[in-house]
Amino acid sequence: MMIPSRVLILSFTVTIATVVVSSTWAAPVKVFVLCGQSNMEGKGAVKHLEQLLADPKTAKTYAHLRSGDEWVERDDVFIKYNDDRGQGKLGLGYGTPTDRFGPELEFGHVVGNAFDQPILIVKCAWGGRALAVRFRPPSSGKGDYTQRDQKTKELVPLPEETYGEAYRDTIRIVKDSLKNIDKLVPNYQEDDGYELSGFVFFQGFNDIIDQKKMDEYGVNLANLIRDVRRDLDVPNLPFVIGELGQQGMEPEKRYAEKHFNFRKIQSDVSELPEFHGQVRFVKTSPYVISDGESFDGGYHYYGRADTFFHIGHAFGETMVELVKQQRQDSP
């Protein structure tokens, strides 16, 4: 979809409109974790979102994100991003950099509309993190990767503490957020309680570019799901695996086989018998627009707002299905 060059670009404003909901909420608070690397950080350009809202052909799809000249925040969906990237009502400003947004934006609208309870999103995302190394789950054990010593230029083993660094940070941030949920969800009362309701993992670029890391990706991803559930003490936690769909439905010919193989690895993990009905693989490649305007070079889904919006929507819809199915299956 091409965006006409003459389209009016609205000026970005930090003034925020608010979606007002009743001050009386159902309990408990539903908590969702969004985790991954740079695409989960969020690279959807606000500049492009403004173009989409200014274009009559696309404005309706994104209309709920804006009220007049102001960006919408929700009174029933809250977010905490890493230790230091901000917290508050769901709206713009939780991407990296802050004039970008990620899957959290539309994901939050979808789950917020689906459930009566207030929502807390805990977003844990860092660019350039491989599952084989920094996201490495404990059950995968220590890896055997190397780095080049800056002084000697020789290859040396990675420091042991590098393995699992992002995994440990994720678990810590989630636990800290739950412990201090009264500081993240306004008017939270201890009697309301909370439930950790789902986990989305959107990651893979730093593994697909290294064959050794790619070869162990399936084992590491399955271990990640098991270990997250164990360490957060939610044995059947619904889990969404976001496809690494960067190159779209038809990857470049020279990379196509690798991308299709990697996507199959991700999908196969969701089909393991032990994860039946609790883990889903969600495609992101259908939302890639490679022949339109790019806002991030050839990386990060071209930085397109429409792509990140639809990815967030797909993650949200799938998570709602998983949570409702689990509710139906519960005795």
Short mmCIF file of C-alpha atoms in Angstrom, two decimals:
data_model
loop_
_atom_site.label_atom_id
_atom_site.label_comp_id
_atom_site.label_asym_id
_atom_site.label_seq_id
_atom_site.Cartn_x
_atom_site.Cartn_y
_atom_site.Cartn_z
CA MET A 1 0.00 0.00 0.00
CA MET A 2 1.59 3.26 -1.13
CA ILE A 3 1.14 6.43 0.90
CA PRO A 4 0.78 9.49 -1.38
CA SER A 5 3.66 11.92 -0.91
CA ARG A 6 1.24 14.85 -0.79
CA VAL A 7 -0.68 13.45 2.19
CA LEU A 8 -1.03 15.83 5.11
CA ILE A 9 1.18 14.92 8.07
CA LEU A 10 -0.32 15.98 11.36
CA SER A 11 2.05 17.44 13.95
CA PHE A 12 2.91 15.11 16.82
CA THR A 13 1.59 16.30 20.15
CA VAL A 14 2.11 15.04 23.66
CA THR A 15 -1.38 16.13 24.61
CA ILE A 16 -3.38 13.04 25.37
CA ALA A 17 -7.05 12.23 25.14
CA THR A 18 -8.42 9.69 27.57
CA VAL A 19 -10.75 6.75 27.08
CA VAL A 20 -13.00 7.10 30.11
CA VAL A 21 -14.37 3.96 31.70
CA SER A 22 -16.18 3.21 34.89
CA SER A 23 -14.14 3.54 38.08
CA THR A 24 -15.62 0.24 39.20
CA TRP A 25 -13.74 -2.65 37.71
CA ALA A 26 -14.12 -6.36 37.83
CA ALA A 27 -11.30 -8.19 39.58
CA PRO A 28 -8.65 -9.46 39.35
CA VAL A 29 -6.28 -7.37 37.21
CA LYS A 30 -5.20 -9.32 34.14
CA VAL A 31 -1.44 -9.12 33.49
CA PHE A 32 0.19 -9.81 30.13
CA VAL A 33 3.93 -9.95 29.41
CA LEU A 34 5.24 -8.81 26.04
CA CYS A 35 8.84 -9.89 25.55
CA GLY A 36 11.42 -9.87 22.78
CA GLN A 37 14.06 -7.89 20.96
CA SER A 38 13.95 -4.80 18.73
CA ASN A 39 10.67 -5.54 16.96
CA MET A 40 9.01 -5.90 20.35
CA GLU A 41 10.70 -2.70 21.47
CA GLY A 42 8.64 -1.15 18.72
CA LYS A 43 9.68 0.55 15.51
CA GLY A 44 6.32 1.64 14.10
CA ALA A 45 6.72 5.29 13.10
CA VAL A 46 4.29 7.76 14.66
CA LYS A 47 4.90 9.87 11.57
CA HIS A 48 3.41 7.09 9.47
CA LEU A 49 0.50 6.63 11.88
CA GLU A 50 -0.32 10.31 11.41
CA GLN A 51 -0.32 9.80 7.64
CA LEU A 52 -2.67 6.85 7.94
CA LEU A 53 -5.06 8.89 10.07
CA ALA A 54 -4.97 11.77 7.61
CA ASP A 55 -5.78 9.53 4.65
CA PRO A 56 -9.57 8.93 4.25
CA LYS A 57 -8.85 5.48 2.82
CA THR A 58 -7.16 4.27 6.01
CA ALA A 59 -8.31 6.62 8.77
CA LYS A 60 -11.20 4.46 10.00
CA THR A 61 -8.92 1.56 10.98
CA TYR A 62 -6.87 3.74 13.33
CA ALA A 63 -9.57 6.17 14.47
CA HIS A 64 -9.74 4.73 18.00
CA LEU A 65 -6.13 5.81 18.59
CA ARG A 66 -6.95 9.49 18.32
CA SER A 67 -9.62 11.86 19.60
CA GLY A 68 -9.66 15.10 17.67
CA ASP A 69 -6.09 16.38 17.68
CA GLU A 70 -5.09 14.35 20.72
CA TRP A 71 -3.69 10.85 21.10
CA VAL A 72 -5.82 8.48 23.14
CA GLU A 73 -4.76 6.89 26.42
CA ARG A 74 -6.85 4.21 28.07
CA ASP A 75 -8.07 4.38 31.65
CA ASP A 76 -8.34 0.60 31.89
CA VAL A 77 -5.04 -0.55 30.34
CA PHE A 78 -1.68 0.25 31.92
CA ILE A 79 1.88 -0.53 30.94
CA LYS A 80 5.35 -0.79 32.40
CA TYR A 81 8.26 -0.92 29.93
CA ASN A 82 11.54 -2.36 31.24
CA ASP A 83 13.03 -0.79 34.35
CA ASP A 84 13.44 2.66 32.88
CA ARG A 85 11.39 3.12 29.71
CA GLY A 86 8.28 4.46 31.38
CA GLN A 87 4.99 3.39 32.88
CA GLY A 88 1.44 4.67 32.87
CA LYS A 89 -1.75 4.49 30.84
CA LEU A 90 -1.52 2.71 27.51
CA GLY A 91 -0.92 5.09 24.64
CA LEU A 92 1.94 6.26 22.48
CA GLY A 93 5.42 6.69 23.91
CA TYR A 94 6.28 3.09 24.74
CA GLY A 95 8.40 2.31 21.69
CA THR A 96 12.12 2.77 21.11
CA PRO A 97 12.72 5.60 20.41
CA THR A 98 9.64 7.32 21.82
CA ASP A 99 8.42 8.55 18.43
CA ARG A 100 7.81 4.88 17.61
CA PHE A 101 5.41 2.26 18.93
CA GLY A 102 5.29 -1.50 19.06
CA PRO A 103 2.78 -4.35 19.24
CA GLU A 104 1.77 -3.22 22.74
CA LEU A 105 -0.42 -0.39 21.40
CA GLU A 106 -3.07 -2.33 19.50
CA PHE A 107 -2.54 -5.46 21.65
CA GLY A 108 -3.63 -3.37 24.63
CA HIS A 109 -6.73 -2.12 22.84
CA VAL A 110 -7.75 -5.64 21.83
CA VAL A 111 -7.37 -7.21 25.28
CA GLY A 112 -8.77 -4.09 26.95
CA ASN A 113 -11.93 -4.36 24.87
CA ALA A 114 -12.23 -8.10 25.45
CA PHE A 115 -12.10 -8.23 29.25
CA ASP A 116 -13.98 -6.40 31.99
CA GLN A 117 -10.96 -6.38 34.28
CA PRO A 118 -8.25 -3.72 34.13
CA ILE A 119 -5.16 -4.77 32.16
CA LEU A 120 -1.49 -4.42 33.02
CA ILE A 121 1.06 -4.96 30.25
CA VAL A 122 4.64 -5.63 31.36
CA LYS A 123 6.89 -5.07 28.37
CA CYS A 124 10.43 -6.48 28.50
CA ALA A 125 12.35 -5.86 25.30
CA TRP A 126 15.93 -5.19 24.29
CA GLY A 127 17.36 -5.01 20.79
CA GLY A 128 20.05 -7.38 19.58
CA ARG A 129 19.34 -10.24 22.00
CA ALA A 130 19.63 -13.85 20.80
CA LEU A 131 17.61 -16.65 22.36
CA ALA A 132 20.76 -18.77 22.27
CA VAL A 133 22.62 -16.26 24.44
CA ARG A 134 21.00 -13.44 26.41
CA PHE A 135 17.46 -14.83 26.36
CA ARG A 136 18.81 -18.34 26.96
CA PRO A 137 16.49 -20.16 29.38
CA PRO A 138 18.00 -21.99 32.37
CA SER A 139 16.96 -25.43 31.13
CA SER A 140 19.15 -25.00 28.05
CA GLY A 141 22.27 -24.84 30.19
CA LYS A 142 25.32 -22.75 29.44
CA GLY A 143 26.05 -22.06 25.79
CA ASP A 144 29.43 -22.31 24.10
CA TYR A 145 29.63 -19.14 22.05
CA THR A 146 32.59 -16.84 21.61
CA GLN A 147 33.41 -13.20 21.12
CA ARG A 148 36.49 -11.43 19.83
CA ASP A 149 38.76 -9.95 22.47
CA GLN A 150 39.14 -6.24 21.73
CA LYS A 151 42.82 -6.20 22.64
CA THR A 152 44.15 -9.50 21.33
CA LYS A 153 41.56 -9.94 18.56
CA GLU A 154 41.44 -13.61 19.53
CA LEU A 155 38.16 -15.50 19.93
CA VAL A 156 37.39 -16.07 23.61
CA PRO A 157 34.40 -17.64 25.38
CA LEU A 158 31.51 -15.35 26.23
CA PRO A 159 31.38 -14.50 29.94
CA GLU A 160 29.18 -16.95 31.78
CA GLU A 161 26.92 -14.19 33.11
CA THR A 162 26.01 -13.20 29.54
CA TYR A 163 23.93 -16.33 29.09
CA GLY A 164 20.35 -15.78 30.19
CA GLU A 165 20.87 -12.12 31.10
CA ALA A 166 17.71 -10.92 29.31
CA TYR A 167 15.76 -13.95 30.54
CA ARG A 168 16.64 -13.17 34.14
CA ASP A 169 15.85 -9.49 33.67
CA THR A 170 12.45 -10.41 32.26
CA ILE A 171 11.54 -12.64 35.19
CA ARG A 172 12.78 -10.03 37.66
CA ILE A 173 10.87 -7.17 36.02
CA VAL A 174 7.66 -9.20 35.92
CA LYS A 175 7.97 -10.21 39.57
CA ASP A 176 8.82 -6.65 40.63
CA SER A 177 5.84 -5.34 38.68
CA LEU A 178 3.49 -7.81 40.35
CA LYS A 179 4.92 -7.01 43.77
CA ASN A 180 4.37 -3.30 43.16
CA ILE A 181 1.20 -3.54 41.10
CA ASP A 182 -0.50 -0.92 43.28
CA LYS A 183 1.98 1.62 41.87
CA LEU A 184 1.19 0.61 38.28
CA VAL A 185 -2.60 0.21 38.36
CA PRO A 186 -4.39 3.22 39.90
CA ASN A 187 -6.88 2.47 42.68
CA TYR A 188 -5.64 -1.10 42.92
CA GLN A 189 -6.73 -2.79 46.13
CA GLU A 190 -5.01 -5.86 47.53
CA ASP A 191 -8.36 -7.64 47.71
CA ASP A 192 -8.73 -7.19 43.95
CA GLY A 193 -5.78 -9.46 43.26
CA TYR A 194 -4.19 -10.12 39.87
CA GLU A 195 -3.67 -13.03 37.51
CA LEU A 196 -0.76 -13.50 35.14
CA SER A 197 -2.81 -14.22 32.03
CA GLY A 198 -0.46 -14.53 29.07
CA PHE A 199 3.01 -14.16 27.56
CA VAL A 200 3.97 -13.02 24.05
CA PHE A 201 7.47 -13.72 22.70
CA PHE A 202 8.45 -11.82 19.53
CA GLN A 203 12.11 -12.41 18.75
CA GLY A 204 14.54 -14.24 16.50
CA PHE A 205 16.61 -12.01 14.22
CA ASN A 206 19.85 -12.48 16.16
CA ASP A 207 19.38 -16.25 15.93
CA ILE A 208 18.45 -16.56 12.26
CA ILE A 209 21.65 -14.78 11.20
CA ASP A 210 23.81 -17.40 12.96
CA GLN A 211 23.32 -20.99 11.79
CA LYS A 212 24.50 -22.49 15.07
CA LYS A 213 21.98 -20.39 17.03
CA MET A 214 19.28 -21.21 14.53
CA ASP A 215 19.96 -24.93 14.84
CA GLU A 216 19.20 -24.89 18.57
CA TYR A 217 16.34 -22.39 18.39
CA GLY A 218 13.53 -24.93 18.69
CA VAL A 219 15.00 -26.53 21.81
CA ASN A 220 15.65 -23.15 23.38
CA LEU A 221 12.17 -21.83 22.56
CA ALA A 222 10.45 -24.86 24.09
CA ASN A 223 12.65 -24.52 27.17
CA LEU A 224 11.81 -20.82 27.37
CA ILE A 225 8.09 -21.59 27.59
CA ARG A 226 8.63 -24.27 30.23
CA ASP A 227 11.01 -22.13 32.29
CA VAL A 228 8.87 -18.98 32.15
CA ARG A 229 5.90 -20.96 33.39
CA ARG A 230 7.96 -22.51 36.16
CA ASP A 231 9.73 -19.33 37.28
CA LEU A 232 6.52 -17.29 37.26
CA ASP A 233 4.60 -20.16 38.86
CA VAL A 234 1.87 -20.35 36.21
CA PRO A 235 2.06 -23.92 34.85
CA ASN A 236 -0.37 -23.44 31.95
CA LEU A 237 0.36 -19.80 31.12
CA PRO A 238 -1.02 -19.02 27.63
CA PHE A 239 1.86 -18.30 25.28
CA VAL A 240 1.98 -16.59 21.88
CA ILE A 241 5.00 -17.07 19.62
CA GLY A 242 5.32 -14.19 17.16
CA GLU A 243 6.64 -15.24 13.78
CA LEU A 244 9.90 -13.71 12.64
CA GLY A 245 8.25 -12.50 9.45
CA GLN A 246 10.56 -9.62 8.60
CA GLN A 247 10.88 -10.54 4.91
CA GLY A 248 7.17 -10.97 4.36
CA MET A 249 5.29 -13.74 2.59
CA GLU A 250 7.90 -13.94 -0.20
CA PRO A 251 11.40 -13.46 1.23
CA GLU A 252 14.31 -12.56 -1.01
CA LYS A 253 15.23 -15.64 -3.01
CA ARG A 254 18.70 -15.93 -1.48
CA TYR A 255 17.24 -15.88 2.06
CA ALA A 256 13.91 -17.60 1.46
CA GLU A 257 14.86 -21.14 2.51
CA LYS A 258 16.40 -19.93 5.77
CA HIS A 259 13.38 -17.79 6.64
CA PHE A 260 10.88 -20.53 5.86
CA ASN A 261 12.91 -23.04 7.90
CA PHE A 262 13.09 -20.66 10.85
CA ARG A 263 9.36 -20.01 10.77
CA LYS A 264 8.72 -23.76 10.73
CA ILE A 265 10.94 -24.18 13.79
CA GLN A 266 8.85 -21.59 15.61
CA SER A 267 5.57 -23.12 14.47
CA ASP A 268 6.66 -26.67 15.34
CA VAL A 269 7.27 -25.67 18.97
CA SER A 270 3.67 -24.46 19.24
CA GLU A 271 2.52 -27.87 17.99
CA LEU A 272 4.31 -29.91 20.66
CA PRO A 273 1.75 -32.16 22.42
CA GLU A 274 2.59 -30.73 25.86
CA PHE A 275 1.60 -27.25 24.64
CA HIS A 276 -1.67 -28.26 22.99
CA GLY A 277 -4.31 -25.58 23.35
CA GLN A 278 -2.01 -23.32 25.38
CA VAL A 279 0.62 -22.11 22.89
CA ARG A 280 -0.07 -20.52 19.52
CA PHE A 281 2.15 -19.43 16.65
CA VAL A 282 1.02 -16.14 15.11
CA LYS A 283 2.13 -15.11 11.64
CA THR A 284 3.45 -11.58 11.15
CA SER A 285 4.66 -11.94 7.54
CA PRO A 286 1.22 -11.20 6.02
CA TYR A 287 1.41 -7.66 7.38
CA VAL A 288 4.71 -6.77 5.71
CA ILE A 289 4.43 -4.14 2.96
CA SER A 290 7.70 -4.21 1.06
CA ASP A 291 6.66 -2.05 -1.90
CA GLY A 292 5.43 0.94 0.09
CA GLU A 293 7.13 3.80 1.88
CA SER A 294 9.80 2.71 4.37
CA PHE A 295 10.41 4.40 7.71
CA ASP A 296 13.30 2.23 8.92
CA GLY A 297 15.35 1.16 5.94
CA GLY A 298 15.01 -2.55 5.27
CA TYR A 299 14.84 -3.49 8.93
CA HIS A 300 12.12 -3.73 11.57
CA TYR A 301 9.26 -4.36 9.18
CA TYR A 302 10.23 -1.12 7.41
CA GLY A 303 9.14 0.83 10.49
CA ARG A 304 5.60 0.95 9.14
CA ALA A 305 2.83 1.88 11.55
CA ASP A 306 0.25 -0.24 9.74
CA THR A 307 2.44 -3.34 10.05
CA PHE A 308 3.09 -2.94 13.78
CA PHE A 309 -0.58 -2.11 14.36
CA HIS A 310 -1.77 -5.29 12.65
CA ILE A 311 0.87 -7.42 14.37
CA GLY A 312 -0.32 -6.13 17.75
CA HIS A 313 -3.91 -6.81 16.75
CA ALA A 314 -3.10 -10.39 15.72
CA PHE A 315 -1.22 -11.02 18.97
CA GLY A 316 -4.12 -9.59 20.96
CA GLU A 317 -6.85 -11.56 19.21
CA THR A 318 -4.92 -14.82 19.59
CA MET A 319 -4.24 -14.15 23.26
CA VAL A 320 -7.91 -13.44 23.91
CA GLU A 321 -8.80 -16.76 22.25
CA LEU A 322 -6.26 -18.64 24.38
CA VAL A 323 -7.42 -17.05 27.63
CA LYS A 324 -11.10 -17.65 26.92
CA GLN A 325 -10.45 -21.22 25.83
CA GLN A 326 -8.50 -21.86 29.02
CA ARG A 327 -11.39 -20.46 31.03
CA GLN A 328 -13.80 -22.82 29.28
CA ASP A 329 -11.52 -25.81 29.85
CA SER A 330 -11.06 -25.09 33.55
CA PRO A 331 -13.11 -27.38 35.81
#
